[in-house]
Coordinates of C-alpha atoms in Angstrom, one line a residue:
N289 CA 66.8 -31.1 -29.4
E290 CA 69.3 -30.0 -26.9
P291 CA 68.5 -27.8 -24.1
C292 CA 69.8 -24.2 -24.7
G293 CA 71.5 -23.8 -21.2
C294 CA 69.6 -20.7 -20.2
D295 CA 66.5 -19.7 -18.4
H296 CA 63.1 -18.8 -20.2
P297 CA 62.6 -15.3 -18.8
T298 CA 58.9 -15.3 -20.4
L299 CA 57.9 -18.4 -18.6
I300 CA 59.8 -17.1 -15.2
S301 CA 58.1 -13.7 -15.5
T302 CA 54.5 -15.3 -16.1
V303 CA 54.8 -17.5 -13.0
A304 CA 56.2 -14.6 -10.9
L305 CA 53.3 -12.3 -11.8
S306 CA 50.8 -15.2 -11.1
K307 CA 52.0 -15.5 -7.7
M308 CA 52.0 -11.7 -7.3
L309 CA 48.4 -11.3 -8.2
S310 CA 47.4 -14.0 -5.8
L311 CA 49.1 -12.6 -3.0
A312 CA 47.6 -9.2 -3.8
S313 CA 44.0 -10.7 -4.0
A314 CA 44.2 -12.5 -0.9
S315 CA 45.7 -9.5 1.2
T316 CA 42.7 -7.3 -0.5
L317 CA 40.1 -9.9 0.5
S318 CA 41.5 -10.1 4.1
L319 CA 41.1 -6.2 4.5
A320 CA 37.6 -6.2 2.9
P321 CA 34.6 -5.3 5.4
A322 CA 32.6 -8.5 6.4
A323 CA 29.8 -6.8 4.7
L324 CA 31.4 -7.2 1.3
M325 CA 32.5 -10.9 2.0
R326 CA 28.9 -11.8 3.1
A327 CA 26.0 -10.3 1.1
P328 CA 22.5 -10.5 3.1
A329 CA 20.7 -13.3 1.7
V330 CA 16.9 -12.4 1.3
R331 CA 14.5 -15.0 0.0
T332 CA 12.5 -13.4 -2.8
A333 CA 9.3 -15.2 -3.8
A334 CA 9.4 -16.5 -7.3
P335 CA 7.3 -13.9 -9.6
V336 CA 3.8 -15.2 -10.3
M337 CA 1.8 -13.2 -12.9
E338 CA -1.9 -14.0 -12.9
S339 CA -3.6 -14.5 -16.2
K340 CA -7.2 -13.9 -17.1
A341 CA -8.3 -17.5 -16.7
E342 CA -6.9 -17.5 -13.1
L343 CA -9.0 -14.2 -12.5
E344 CA -12.1 -15.8 -13.8
S345 CA -11.3 -19.0 -11.5
L346 CA -10.9 -16.5 -8.5
A347 CA -14.3 -14.9 -9.3
G348 CA -16.0 -18.1 -9.2
K349 CA -14.6 -18.6 -5.7
L350 CA -15.6 -15.1 -4.5
N351 CA -19.2 -15.3 -5.7
P352 CA -20.4 -18.6 -7.3
V353 CA -23.7 -17.0 -8.3
I354 CA -22.3 -13.9 -10.2
G355 CA -19.2 -15.5 -11.3
Y356 CA -16.8 -13.6 -13.5
W357 CA -18.3 -10.3 -14.5
D358 CA -16.1 -7.5 -16.3
P359 CA -18.6 -5.4 -18.2
L360 CA -16.0 -2.7 -18.9
N361 CA -13.4 -5.5 -20.1
L362 CA -10.8 -4.2 -17.8
A363 CA -9.0 -7.6 -17.7
D364 CA -8.0 -7.2 -21.2
Y365 CA -6.9 -3.3 -20.9
D366 CA -3.3 -3.0 -21.4
Q367 CA -2.4 -0.9 -18.4
W368 CA 0.6 1.7 -19.3
S369 CA 1.6 -1.0 -22.1
Q370 CA 2.9 -3.3 -19.5
G371 CA 1.0 -6.1 -20.8
Q372 CA -2.2 -7.9 -19.7
E373 CA -0.8 -9.9 -16.7
A374 CA 0.8 -6.8 -15.3
A375 CA -2.7 -4.9 -15.7
I376 CA -4.5 -7.7 -13.8
G377 CA -1.9 -7.4 -11.0
F378 CA -2.8 -3.8 -11.0
L379 CA -6.7 -4.3 -11.0
R380 CA -6.2 -7.0 -8.2
H381 CA -3.9 -4.9 -5.9
A382 CA -6.2 -1.7 -6.4
E383 CA -9.3 -3.7 -5.4
I384 CA -7.8 -5.1 -2.4
K385 CA -6.3 -1.8 -1.3
H386 CA -9.6 0.3 -1.9
G387 CA -11.5 -2.6 0.1
R388 CA -9.1 -2.2 2.9
V389 CA -9.6 1.5 3.1
A390 CA -13.3 1.3 2.6
M391 CA -13.6 -1.3 5.6
A392 CA -11.8 1.3 7.6
A393 CA -13.8 4.1 6.4
F394 CA -17.1 2.1 7.0
V395 CA -16.4 1.5 10.6
G396 CA -15.0 4.9 11.3
Y397 CA -18.1 6.7 9.8
I398 CA -20.3 4.5 12.2
V399 CA -18.1 5.3 15.2
Q400 CA -18.0 9.1 14.4
S401 CA -21.8 9.3 13.7
N402 CA -22.4 7.8 17.2
G403 CA -20.7 10.4 19.2
I404 CA -17.6 8.4 20.1
C405 CA -14.4 10.3 20.4
W406 CA -11.1 10.4 22.2
P407 CA -11.5 12.3 25.7
W408 CA -8.3 14.4 25.3
A409 CA -7.1 17.4 23.2
L410 CA -6.4 17.2 19.6
T411 CA -3.9 19.9 19.4
G412 CA -2.8 22.9 21.5
G413 CA -2.9 21.0 25.0
P414 CA -5.8 21.0 27.5
N415 CA -6.9 24.5 26.6
G416 CA -6.7 23.6 22.7
V417 CA -8.8 22.0 20.2
M418 CA -10.7 19.0 21.9
H419 CA -11.6 16.0 20.0
S420 CA -15.0 16.5 21.3
D421 CA -15.1 20.2 19.7
I422 CA -14.5 18.3 16.2
L423 CA -17.3 15.8 17.1
A424 CA -19.8 18.7 17.6
A425 CA -19.2 20.0 14.2
G426 CA -21.8 17.4 12.9
G427 CA -21.5 14.2 10.7
P428 CA -18.0 12.6 9.8
A429 CA -17.7 14.9 6.7
D430 CA -18.1 18.1 8.6
Q431 CA -15.9 16.7 11.2
W432 CA -13.3 16.4 8.5
D433 CA -13.9 20.2 7.5
A434 CA -13.6 21.3 11.3
L435 CA -10.0 19.8 11.3
P436 CA -7.1 22.2 11.9
T437 CA -5.3 22.6 8.5
A438 CA -2.1 21.2 10.0
S439 CA -4.1 17.9 11.2
K440 CA -5.4 17.7 7.5
L441 CA -1.9 17.9 6.1
Q442 CA -0.5 15.5 8.6
I443 CA -3.0 12.8 7.7
L444 CA -2.6 13.0 4.1
L445 CA 1.3 13.1 4.2
F446 CA 1.2 10.1 6.6
V447 CA -0.9 8.4 3.9
G448 CA 1.1 9.3 1.1
G449 CA 4.2 8.2 2.9
L450 CA 2.7 4.6 3.3
E451 CA 1.6 4.8 -0.4
L452 CA 5.4 5.4 -1.4
W453 CA 6.7 2.9 0.9
S454 CA 4.5 0.1 -0.6
E455 CA 5.2 0.9 -4.1
N456 CA 9.0 0.9 -3.7
S457 CA 10.6 -2.1 -5.4
Y458 CA 13.6 -2.1 -3.1
V459 CA 11.6 -2.0 0.0
L460 CA 9.4 -4.9 -1.3
G461 CA 12.6 -6.7 -2.0
L462 CA 13.6 -6.6 1.6
S463 CA 10.5 -8.4 2.5
G464 CA 11.2 -11.1 -0.2
E465 CA 8.5 -9.8 -2.5
K466 CA 8.3 -8.1 -5.9
H467 CA 6.1 -5.2 -7.2
Y468 CA 2.4 -6.5 -7.9
M469 CA 2.8 -5.6 -11.7
R470 CA 6.2 -7.6 -12.0
G471 CA 4.7 -10.9 -10.4
G472 CA 4.4 -9.9 -6.8
K473 CA 1.5 -10.7 -4.4
P474 CA -1.5 -8.3 -4.9
G475 CA -2.4 -6.6 -1.6
F476 CA 1.1 -7.3 -0.1
F477 CA 2.4 -4.5 2.3
P478 CA 6.2 -4.6 3.0
S479 CA 7.5 -4.9 6.3
I480 CA 8.4 -1.5 8.2
K481 CA 10.8 -3.0 10.6
K482 CA 12.8 -4.7 7.8
G483 CA 13.1 -1.4 5.8
G484 CA 16.1 0.0 7.2
I485 CA 14.5 2.9 9.1
P486 CA 17.0 4.2 11.5
H487 CA 14.3 4.9 14.2
P488 CA 13.0 1.9 15.9
V489 CA 9.7 0.5 14.6
P490 CA 8.1 -1.9 17.2
F491 CA 5.0 -3.0 15.0
D492 CA 4.2 -3.4 11.2
L493 CA 1.2 -1.9 9.7
F494 CA 0.0 -5.2 8.3
D495 CA -0.4 -7.9 11.2
P496 CA 1.4 -5.8 13.7
F497 CA 1.0 -8.7 16.5
G498 CA 2.0 -11.6 14.0
L499 CA -1.4 -13.4 14.4
S500 CA -1.4 -14.8 10.9
K501 CA 2.3 -15.4 10.5
N502 CA 2.1 -19.0 11.3
A503 CA -1.5 -19.7 9.8
S504 CA -1.7 -22.6 7.1
P505 CA -1.7 -21.7 3.5
E506 CA -5.4 -22.8 3.3
K507 CA -6.4 -20.7 6.1
K508 CA -4.5 -17.7 4.6
A509 CA -6.2 -18.3 1.0
K510 CA -9.8 -18.4 2.8
G511 CA -9.1 -15.2 4.8
L512 CA -7.9 -13.4 1.5
L513 CA -11.3 -14.4 -0.1
A514 CA -13.2 -13.1 3.0
E515 CA -11.2 -9.9 2.9
I516 CA -11.9 -9.2 -1.0
N517 CA -15.7 -9.8 -0.5
N518 CA -15.9 -7.7 2.9
G519 CA -14.0 -5.1 1.0
R520 CA -16.5 -5.0 -1.9
L521 CA -19.3 -4.6 0.6
A522 CA -17.6 -2.0 2.4
M523 CA -16.9 0.0 -0.7
L524 CA -20.8 -0.2 -1.5
G525 CA -21.5 0.7 2.2
I526 CA -19.4 3.8 2.6
M527 CA -20.7 5.2 -0.7
A528 CA -24.1 4.6 0.4
F529 CA -23.3 6.7 3.7
V530 CA -21.8 9.6 1.6
S531 CA -24.7 9.6 -1.0
E532 CA -27.3 9.7 1.5
S533 CA -25.5 12.7 3.7
K534 CA -25.1 14.6 0.4
V535 CA -28.4 13.8 -1.3
P536 CA -31.1 12.9 1.5
G537 CA -33.5 10.1 0.2
S538 CA -30.9 8.9 -2.4
V539 CA -30.6 5.6 -0.4
P540 CA -34.1 4.7 1.0
A541 CA -32.7 2.2 3.6
L542 CA -30.6 5.0 5.1
A543 CA -33.2 7.9 5.0
G544 CA -33.3 9.8 8.3
K545 CA -30.5 7.9 9.7
I546 CA -27.5 9.7 8.2
A547 CA -26.7 13.4 9.1
P548 CA -27.0 15.7 5.9
Y549 CA -23.8 17.4 4.6
S550 CA -23.6 20.6 2.6
G551 CA -20.0 20.8 1.9
E552 CA -17.9 19.1 -1.0
V553 CA -17.3 15.7 -0.5
M554 CA -14.6 15.3 -3.0
A555 CA -12.8 18.4 -1.8
P556 CA -10.0 17.8 0.8
F557 CA -9.7 21.2 1.8
A558 CA -12.1 24.2 2.3
A559 CA -11.5 28.0 1.6
S560 CA -10.9 28.4 5.5
D561 CA -7.7 26.3 5.1
N562 CA -5.9 29.1 3.5
L563 CA -3.8 27.0 1.4
P564 CA -2.6 28.0 -2.1
F565 CA -4.7 27.1 -5.0
V566 CA -7.8 25.9 -2.8
A567 CA -10.0 28.8 -3.4
D568 CA -9.6 28.6 -7.3
M569 CA -10.0 24.8 -7.1
L570 CA -13.4 25.3 -5.1
K571 CA -14.5 27.6 -8.1
S572 CA -14.2 24.7 -10.5
P573 CA -17.5 23.4 -12.0
L574 CA -16.5 19.9 -10.6
F575 CA -17.1 20.9 -7.2

């Protein structure tokens, strides 16, 4: 086989093209923003889906006397066709969340029932509506009815914003966590400071002073059990307050200790709020 004495154009063009692509890639990367070169590393917890067996084990730790008790068979209910483990995550998160709200409500009900309020104006400046004016309306439920409509809307919108924040998978990911129906930790509330909010946020809603940040896993586990038990007791407590206020004598231990309430405990707005659909809602037989 003798050499042909000529260059191989195909080989030459391939080598040349390879060099051109290498140079183009290098120049493109050199001009790319640093953010594209270094993706932020967020440590995400490995998804852990709780099973029914783990739920039964948790029940034993929470209350060894009663143990696992599920008369409605909720643990076997396939919530929104997402699977049993996702349904258990939903139930666990719902109980922790309702327990936290109930603990705040229980303490708040006691404070408001004992004439304790802020000394300044609620709205309108020194000559506006004072907190003491709201306190004079009666018990806690009457005090809610006495709030200006704007105050009620502000509270509901704020709570709704927290709810949307805590349910957002992207926001949860920024805190290294997943949604509770996708293997995330039930009861976890994502960091507000890490959420990319343009306005400075000095504190987080959960553990604002970082008191439990360096706690041992054993201490955190024990605290979670205490939180669930306290939340369960608070749910019973706040419903006892509301029941006694609406039906005097329905809770014998609280007879004569809770101010009666003649309004609608399940209606967040009254006809005096002058909002669309409220008057029609109040005519419903449910109220």
